[in-house]
Structure formats: structure tokens, C-alpha cells
Coordinates of C-alpha atoms and ligand atoms in Angstrom, one line a residue:
X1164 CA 180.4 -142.5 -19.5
X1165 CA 183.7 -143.2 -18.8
X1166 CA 184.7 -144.0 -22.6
X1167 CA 183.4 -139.8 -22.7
X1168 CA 185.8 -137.0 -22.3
X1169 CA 185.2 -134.8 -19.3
X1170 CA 185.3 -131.3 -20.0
X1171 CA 183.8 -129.4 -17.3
X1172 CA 182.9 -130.0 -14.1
X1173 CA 180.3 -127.9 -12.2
X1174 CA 178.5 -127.6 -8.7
X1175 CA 174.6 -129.6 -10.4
X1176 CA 176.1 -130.2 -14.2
X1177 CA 178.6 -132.2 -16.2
X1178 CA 180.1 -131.7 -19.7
X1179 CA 181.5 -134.0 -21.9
X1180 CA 182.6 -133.9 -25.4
X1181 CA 179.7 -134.6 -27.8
X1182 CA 179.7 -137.2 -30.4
X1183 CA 179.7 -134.6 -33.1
X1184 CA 182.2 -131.6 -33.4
X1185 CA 181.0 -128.5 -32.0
X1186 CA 178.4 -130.7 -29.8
X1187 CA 178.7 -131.5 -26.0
X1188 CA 176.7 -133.7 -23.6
X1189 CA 175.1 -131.9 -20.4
X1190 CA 175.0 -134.5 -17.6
X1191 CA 172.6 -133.3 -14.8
X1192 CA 173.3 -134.3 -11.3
X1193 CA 171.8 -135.2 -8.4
X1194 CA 174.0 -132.7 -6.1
X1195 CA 172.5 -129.3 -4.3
X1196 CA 174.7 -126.7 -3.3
X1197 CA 173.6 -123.4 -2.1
X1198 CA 175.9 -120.2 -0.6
X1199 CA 178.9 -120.5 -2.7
X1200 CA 178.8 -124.0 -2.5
X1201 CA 179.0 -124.1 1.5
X1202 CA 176.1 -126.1 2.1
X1203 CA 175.9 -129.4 -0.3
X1204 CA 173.5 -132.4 -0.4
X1205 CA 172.3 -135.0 -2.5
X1206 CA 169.1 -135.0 -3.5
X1207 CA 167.9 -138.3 -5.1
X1208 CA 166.1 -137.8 -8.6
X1209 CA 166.8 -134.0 -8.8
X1210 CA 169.1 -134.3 -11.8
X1211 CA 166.8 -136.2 -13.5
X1212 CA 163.7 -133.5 -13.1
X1213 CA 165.9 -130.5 -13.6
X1214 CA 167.0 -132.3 -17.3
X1215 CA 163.4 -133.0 -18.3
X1216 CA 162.1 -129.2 -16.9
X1217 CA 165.4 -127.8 -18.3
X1218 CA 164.2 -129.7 -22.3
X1219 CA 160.4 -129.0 -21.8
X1220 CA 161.5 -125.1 -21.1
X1221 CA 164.5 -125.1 -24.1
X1222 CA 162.2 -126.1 -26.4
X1223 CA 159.4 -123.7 -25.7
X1224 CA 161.4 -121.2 -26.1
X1225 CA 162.7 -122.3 -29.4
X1226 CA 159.4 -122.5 -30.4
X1227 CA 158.9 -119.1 -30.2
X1228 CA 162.3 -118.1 -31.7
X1229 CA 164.6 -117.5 -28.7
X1230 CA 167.9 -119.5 -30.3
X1231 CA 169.2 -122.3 -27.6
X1232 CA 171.7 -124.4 -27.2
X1233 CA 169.6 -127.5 -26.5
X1234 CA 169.6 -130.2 -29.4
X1235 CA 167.9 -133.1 -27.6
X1236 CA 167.6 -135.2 -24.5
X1237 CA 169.7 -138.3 -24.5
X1238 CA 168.5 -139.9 -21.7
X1239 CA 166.8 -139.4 -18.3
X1240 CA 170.3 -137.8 -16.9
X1241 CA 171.7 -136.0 -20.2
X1242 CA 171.1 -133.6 -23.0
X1243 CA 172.9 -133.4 -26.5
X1244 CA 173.7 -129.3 -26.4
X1245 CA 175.2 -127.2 -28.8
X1246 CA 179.0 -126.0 -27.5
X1247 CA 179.4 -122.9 -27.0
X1248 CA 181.8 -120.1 -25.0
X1249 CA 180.0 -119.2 -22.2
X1250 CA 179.9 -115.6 -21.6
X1251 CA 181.0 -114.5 -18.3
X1252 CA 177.2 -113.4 -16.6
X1253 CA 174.8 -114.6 -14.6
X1254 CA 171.4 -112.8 -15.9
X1255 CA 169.1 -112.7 -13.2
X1256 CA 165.5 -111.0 -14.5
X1257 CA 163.2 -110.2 -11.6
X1258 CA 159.6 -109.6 -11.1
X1259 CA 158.7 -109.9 -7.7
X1260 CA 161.5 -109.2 -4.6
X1261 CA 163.3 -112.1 -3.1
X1262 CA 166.6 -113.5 -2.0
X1263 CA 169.4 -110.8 -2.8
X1264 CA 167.3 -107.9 -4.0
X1265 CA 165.6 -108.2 -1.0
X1266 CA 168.4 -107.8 1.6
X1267 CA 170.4 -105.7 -1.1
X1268 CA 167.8 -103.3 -1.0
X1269 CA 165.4 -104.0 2.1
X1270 CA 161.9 -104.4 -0.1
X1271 CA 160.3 -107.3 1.7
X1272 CA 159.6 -110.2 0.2
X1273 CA 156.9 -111.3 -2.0
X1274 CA 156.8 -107.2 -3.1
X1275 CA 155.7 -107.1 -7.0
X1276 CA 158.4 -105.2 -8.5
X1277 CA 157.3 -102.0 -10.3
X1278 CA 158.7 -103.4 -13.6
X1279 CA 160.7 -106.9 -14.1
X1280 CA 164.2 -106.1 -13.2
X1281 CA 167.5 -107.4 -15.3
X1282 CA 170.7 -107.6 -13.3
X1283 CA 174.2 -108.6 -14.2
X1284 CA 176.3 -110.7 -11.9
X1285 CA 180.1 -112.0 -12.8
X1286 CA 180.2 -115.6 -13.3
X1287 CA 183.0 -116.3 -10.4
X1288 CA 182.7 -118.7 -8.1
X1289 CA 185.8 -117.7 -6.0
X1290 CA 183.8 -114.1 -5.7
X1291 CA 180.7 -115.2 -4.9
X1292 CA 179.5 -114.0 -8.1
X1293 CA 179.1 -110.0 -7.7
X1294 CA 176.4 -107.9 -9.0
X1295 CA 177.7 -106.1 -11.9
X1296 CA 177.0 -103.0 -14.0
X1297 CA 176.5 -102.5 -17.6
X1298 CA 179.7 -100.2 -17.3
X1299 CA 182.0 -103.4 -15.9
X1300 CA 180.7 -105.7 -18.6
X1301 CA 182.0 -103.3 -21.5
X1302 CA 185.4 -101.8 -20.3
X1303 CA 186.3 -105.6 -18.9
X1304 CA 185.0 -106.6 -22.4
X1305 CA 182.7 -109.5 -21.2
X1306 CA 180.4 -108.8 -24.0
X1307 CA 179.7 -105.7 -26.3
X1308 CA 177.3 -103.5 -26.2
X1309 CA 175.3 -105.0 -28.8
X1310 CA 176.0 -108.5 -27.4
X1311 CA 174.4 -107.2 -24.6
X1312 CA 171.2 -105.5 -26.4
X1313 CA 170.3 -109.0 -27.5
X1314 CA 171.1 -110.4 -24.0
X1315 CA 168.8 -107.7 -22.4
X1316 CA 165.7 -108.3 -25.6
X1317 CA 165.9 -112.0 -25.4
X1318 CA 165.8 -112.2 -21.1
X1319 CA 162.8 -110.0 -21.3
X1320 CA 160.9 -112.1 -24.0
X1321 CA 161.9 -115.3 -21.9
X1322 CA 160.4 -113.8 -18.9
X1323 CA 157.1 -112.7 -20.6
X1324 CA 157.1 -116.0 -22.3
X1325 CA 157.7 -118.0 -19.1
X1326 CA 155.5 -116.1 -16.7
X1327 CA 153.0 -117.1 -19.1
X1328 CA 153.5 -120.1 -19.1
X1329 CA 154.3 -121.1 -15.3
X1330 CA 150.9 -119.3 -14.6
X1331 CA 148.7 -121.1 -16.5
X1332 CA 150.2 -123.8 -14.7
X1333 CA 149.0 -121.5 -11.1
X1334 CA 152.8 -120.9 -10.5
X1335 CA 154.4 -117.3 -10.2
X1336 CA 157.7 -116.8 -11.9
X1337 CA 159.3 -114.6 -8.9
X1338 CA 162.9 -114.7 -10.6
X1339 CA 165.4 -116.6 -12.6
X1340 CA 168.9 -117.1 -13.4
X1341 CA 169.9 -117.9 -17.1
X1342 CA 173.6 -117.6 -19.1
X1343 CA 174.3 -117.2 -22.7
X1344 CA 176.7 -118.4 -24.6
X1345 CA 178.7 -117.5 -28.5
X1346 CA 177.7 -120.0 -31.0
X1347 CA 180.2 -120.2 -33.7
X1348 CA 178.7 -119.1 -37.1
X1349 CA 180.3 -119.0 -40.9
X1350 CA 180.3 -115.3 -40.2
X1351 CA 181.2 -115.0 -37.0
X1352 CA 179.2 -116.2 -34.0
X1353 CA 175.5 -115.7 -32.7
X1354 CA 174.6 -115.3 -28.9
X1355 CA 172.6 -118.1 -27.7
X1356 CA 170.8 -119.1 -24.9
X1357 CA 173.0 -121.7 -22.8
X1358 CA 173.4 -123.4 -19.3
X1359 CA 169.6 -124.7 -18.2
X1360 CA 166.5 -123.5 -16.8
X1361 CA 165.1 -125.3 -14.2
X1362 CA 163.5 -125.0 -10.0
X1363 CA 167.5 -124.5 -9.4
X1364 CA 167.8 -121.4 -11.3
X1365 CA 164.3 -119.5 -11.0
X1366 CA 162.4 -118.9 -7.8
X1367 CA 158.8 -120.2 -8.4
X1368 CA 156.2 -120.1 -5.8
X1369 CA 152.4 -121.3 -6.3
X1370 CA 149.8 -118.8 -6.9
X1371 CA 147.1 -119.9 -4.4
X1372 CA 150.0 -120.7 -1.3
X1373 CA 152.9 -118.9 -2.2
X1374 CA 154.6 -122.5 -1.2
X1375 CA 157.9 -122.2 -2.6
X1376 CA 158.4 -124.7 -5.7
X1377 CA 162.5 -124.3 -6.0
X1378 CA 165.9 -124.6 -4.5
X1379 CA 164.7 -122.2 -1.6
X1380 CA 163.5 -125.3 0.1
X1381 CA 167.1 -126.2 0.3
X1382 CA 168.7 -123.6 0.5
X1383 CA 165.9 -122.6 3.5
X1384 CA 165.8 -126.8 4.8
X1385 CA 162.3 -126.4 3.9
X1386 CA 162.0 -130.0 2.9
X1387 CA 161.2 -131.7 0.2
X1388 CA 162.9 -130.4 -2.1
X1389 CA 162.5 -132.8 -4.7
X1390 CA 158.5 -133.3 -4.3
X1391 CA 158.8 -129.8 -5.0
X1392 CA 160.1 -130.6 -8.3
X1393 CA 158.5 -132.9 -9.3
X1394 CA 155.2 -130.8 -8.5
X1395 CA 157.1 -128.5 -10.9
X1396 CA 156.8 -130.8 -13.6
X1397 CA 153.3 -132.4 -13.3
X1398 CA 151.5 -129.1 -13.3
X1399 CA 153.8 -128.8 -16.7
X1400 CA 152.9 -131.8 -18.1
X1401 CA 156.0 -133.5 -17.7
X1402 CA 155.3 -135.9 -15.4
X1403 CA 151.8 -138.0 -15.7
X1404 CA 149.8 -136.7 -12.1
X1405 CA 149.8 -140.6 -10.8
X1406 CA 153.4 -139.9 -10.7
X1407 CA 153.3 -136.9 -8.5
X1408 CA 152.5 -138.8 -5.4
X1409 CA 154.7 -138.9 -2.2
X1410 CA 158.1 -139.4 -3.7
X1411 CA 158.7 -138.8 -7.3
X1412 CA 158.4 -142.1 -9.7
X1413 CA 161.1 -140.8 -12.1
X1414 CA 161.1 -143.9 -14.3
X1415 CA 159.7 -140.9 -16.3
X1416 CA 160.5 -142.1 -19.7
X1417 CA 160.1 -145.2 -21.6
X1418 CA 162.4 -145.0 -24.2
X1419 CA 165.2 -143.8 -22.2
X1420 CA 168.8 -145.6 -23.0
Ligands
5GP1708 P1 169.4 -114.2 -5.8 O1 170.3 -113.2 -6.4 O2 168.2 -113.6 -5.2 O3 170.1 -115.2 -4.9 O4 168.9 -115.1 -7.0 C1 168.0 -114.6 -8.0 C2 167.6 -115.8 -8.9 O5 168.7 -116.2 -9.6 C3 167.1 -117.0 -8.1 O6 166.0 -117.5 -8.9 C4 168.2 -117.9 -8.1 O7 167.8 -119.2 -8.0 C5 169.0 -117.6 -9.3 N1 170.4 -117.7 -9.1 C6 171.3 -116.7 -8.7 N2 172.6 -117.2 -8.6 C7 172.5 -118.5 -9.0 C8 173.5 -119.5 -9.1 O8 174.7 -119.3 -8.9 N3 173.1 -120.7 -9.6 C9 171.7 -120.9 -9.8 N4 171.4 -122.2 -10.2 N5 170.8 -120.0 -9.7 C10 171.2 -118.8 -9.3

């Protein structure tokens, strides 16, 4: 890694420059942080899950057209991505009330929503990333308006798509977090889906238990937090279910580098 230029650092993620032009490498790490990033931990194995939830997920949603940046896992740790500029928003979509909808608004939590929810917070860390209106994101010129359209169309089919998906698997998609990014075109640039999707940026709790599957047991000290996971990605498929014992085996993959 070291022979690799750095060009980003983040609280779970490192970027490098990619072999290719217009390519970067997405290292995922094994560090937690949670409340603006003042409570951190380590948590043994969780970069490796979140990069082989965050692929499975990418490329179901390529599948059924949603453009990504993901090109392809490298290894256990990192993924080849496509470089992009990151627009400045946090997209949170919401079907169920938790976390800050909850105490923004006082609905209890665990209430179904009366329709899945898309909010806008500002990507700044020094802010604490505040909630946001349409209205802000235009006159501050974050996106456009039809940047925005395409934003809004592509978070909704994601959450359809993936509430399918984590309930076949007996899991309910309470929320989640995703960012976009501008790919450069020949005529200009496309909006993209970027960043990762993974038990650190959706709330996911089991259908049966409502056991919380996601960084809420760290950010709660619930406890195993990576078990939690790792359960993630057995009931996916990702993981074979011998695997899913007490603590994650995450010699996952055999023809890792
Ligand atoms: P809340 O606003 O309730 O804290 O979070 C809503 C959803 O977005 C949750 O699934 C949460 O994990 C995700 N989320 C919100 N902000 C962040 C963030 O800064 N980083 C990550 N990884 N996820 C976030």
C-alpha cells in the first residue's frame, strides 16, 4: 500500500489513487466511530464485512440499472471504484422511525412511517452534518434541481430494491445513508451512486426479534457488533452459514491477493 498514493482519508474508508486514470481504490477499515466521531473503536474484521456487503449490494443494484461507482473487489479489504466528485449530501431514505427522526420529531421508535421518507443532510463533519432542505441544496448550488430529481428517483428505487431484498433475507430495512457522486462523461458528467452501502450506513433490524443488525450496537455498546455483521452477510449469502458461528471466520475468500 504504501507504493499507493493516499488521497483521502475518512473516519471507516481509505482512498488511493487507482491504477487506471479516472479509477481509485476504496480501502475499508476496521475503525467505528459514532457521534461526530467522539466515540471510536476498533472492531476486528468489520472492514472486511462492510467491503464484501458493500460489493454484493453495488452490484445488485447495477443489476437492475442504478449506475455505481463500484468496478470490482480487489481484495478482502479493497475495492477498484470509479472516481468521482462527491456531491456534498448525505441522503438518508426512511421507512420506519429511528435515531434522529425519532428525537427530531418525537415518533417512537420502531413506528412504520406513513411513506419512506428522503432527507438531505450537508456532508460536514465540523457541523455535525445538518439536516438540510431542498431550498439550501439549490441557492448554495450543491446540486441542481435536476441533479437532484435523479438523486430523489434513484434513492427511492434503491430502497424498494433493497427492502426487497433484506426481507427475503427476514431483515427490515429501517433506514440508510448513501452519497452520490459526478462521473465525468464525454458530454459532461452523470450522477452516480458512490461511497458504500453497508450495516454502517443503514439501520437493519431482524424481522422476527427486531435485534438490531447495524452500527446501533456500537453506537448503543450493544455488543457484538461484528457477529452482527457477519449475520448480515450469511443471511445474504455472502458468507457460507458454518462461518457464521461465534466469531466471524473472515478468511471469506479464496482467491483473495
Ligand atoms: P440518523 O439520522 O437517524 O442518525 O441516521 C439515519 C440513517 O443514516 C442510519 O441508517 C445511519 O446509519 C445513517 N447515517 C446517518 N449519518 C451517517 C454518517 O455520517 N455515516 C454513516 N455511515 N451512516 C450515517
Amino acid at each position: 500500500m504504501s507504493r499507493r498514493t493516499q488521497i483521502y482519508e475518512g473516519k471507516a474508508k481509505i482512498l488511493y489513487e487507482g491504477p487506471e486514470p479516472g479509477t481509485l481504490v476504496q480501502y475499508f477499515k476496521d475503525d467505528a466511530t459514532a457521534f461526530n466521531a467522539q466515540k471510536k473503536a476498533t472492531l476486528d474484521g468489520k472492514g472486511v464485512l462492510n467491503n464484501r456487503i458493500s460489493e454484493f449490494v453495488m452490484m445488485r443494484l447495477e443489476e437492475i440499472g442504478i449506475p455505481t461507482h463500484f468496478i470490482k473487489r480487489l481484495n478482502m479489504r479493497e475495492q477498484l471504484i470509479k472516481k468521482v466528485e462527491i456531491i456534498p449530501l448525505e441522503v438518508i431514505c426512511r421507512n420506519v422511525a429511528a435515531g434522529t427522526m425519532s428525537k427530531r420529531l418525537g415518533i417512537e421508535e420502531g413506528e412504520k412511517l406513513p411513506r419512506s421518507i428522503v432527507e438531505f443532510c450537508l456532508k460536514r463533519d465540523d457541523l455535525g452534518d445538518p439536516l438540510i432542505a431542498e431550498e439550501h441544496i439549490y441557492a448554495f448550488g450543491w446540486a441542481t434541481e435536476s441533479e437532484l430529481d435523479e438523486i430523489i428517483a434513484m434513492t427511492l428505487r434503491i430502497n424498494d430494491y433493497l427492502m426487497g431484498m433484506f426481507g427475503g433475507v427476514g431483515i427490515n430495512l429501517i433506514d440508510f445513508k448513501i452519497e452520490f457522486g459526478r462521473l465525468q462523461t464525454e458530454d459532461g458528467h452523470k450522477v452516480i451512486l458512490a461511497d458504500e452501502i453497508s450495516p454502517d450506513s443503514c439501520r437493519l433490524w431482524d424481522r422476527e426479534t427486531n435485534k438490531k443488525l447495524d452500527k446501533d450496537r456500537f453506537r448503543r455498546d450493544l455488543g457484538d457488533v461484528t457477529e452482527a455483521y457477519t449475520e448480515v452477510a450469511t443471511r445474504l449469502g455472502i458468507l457460507k452459514e458454518s462461518q457464521n458461528s461465534s466469531a466471524p471466520n473472515l478468511s471469506v475468500v479464496s482467491n483473495d491477493e
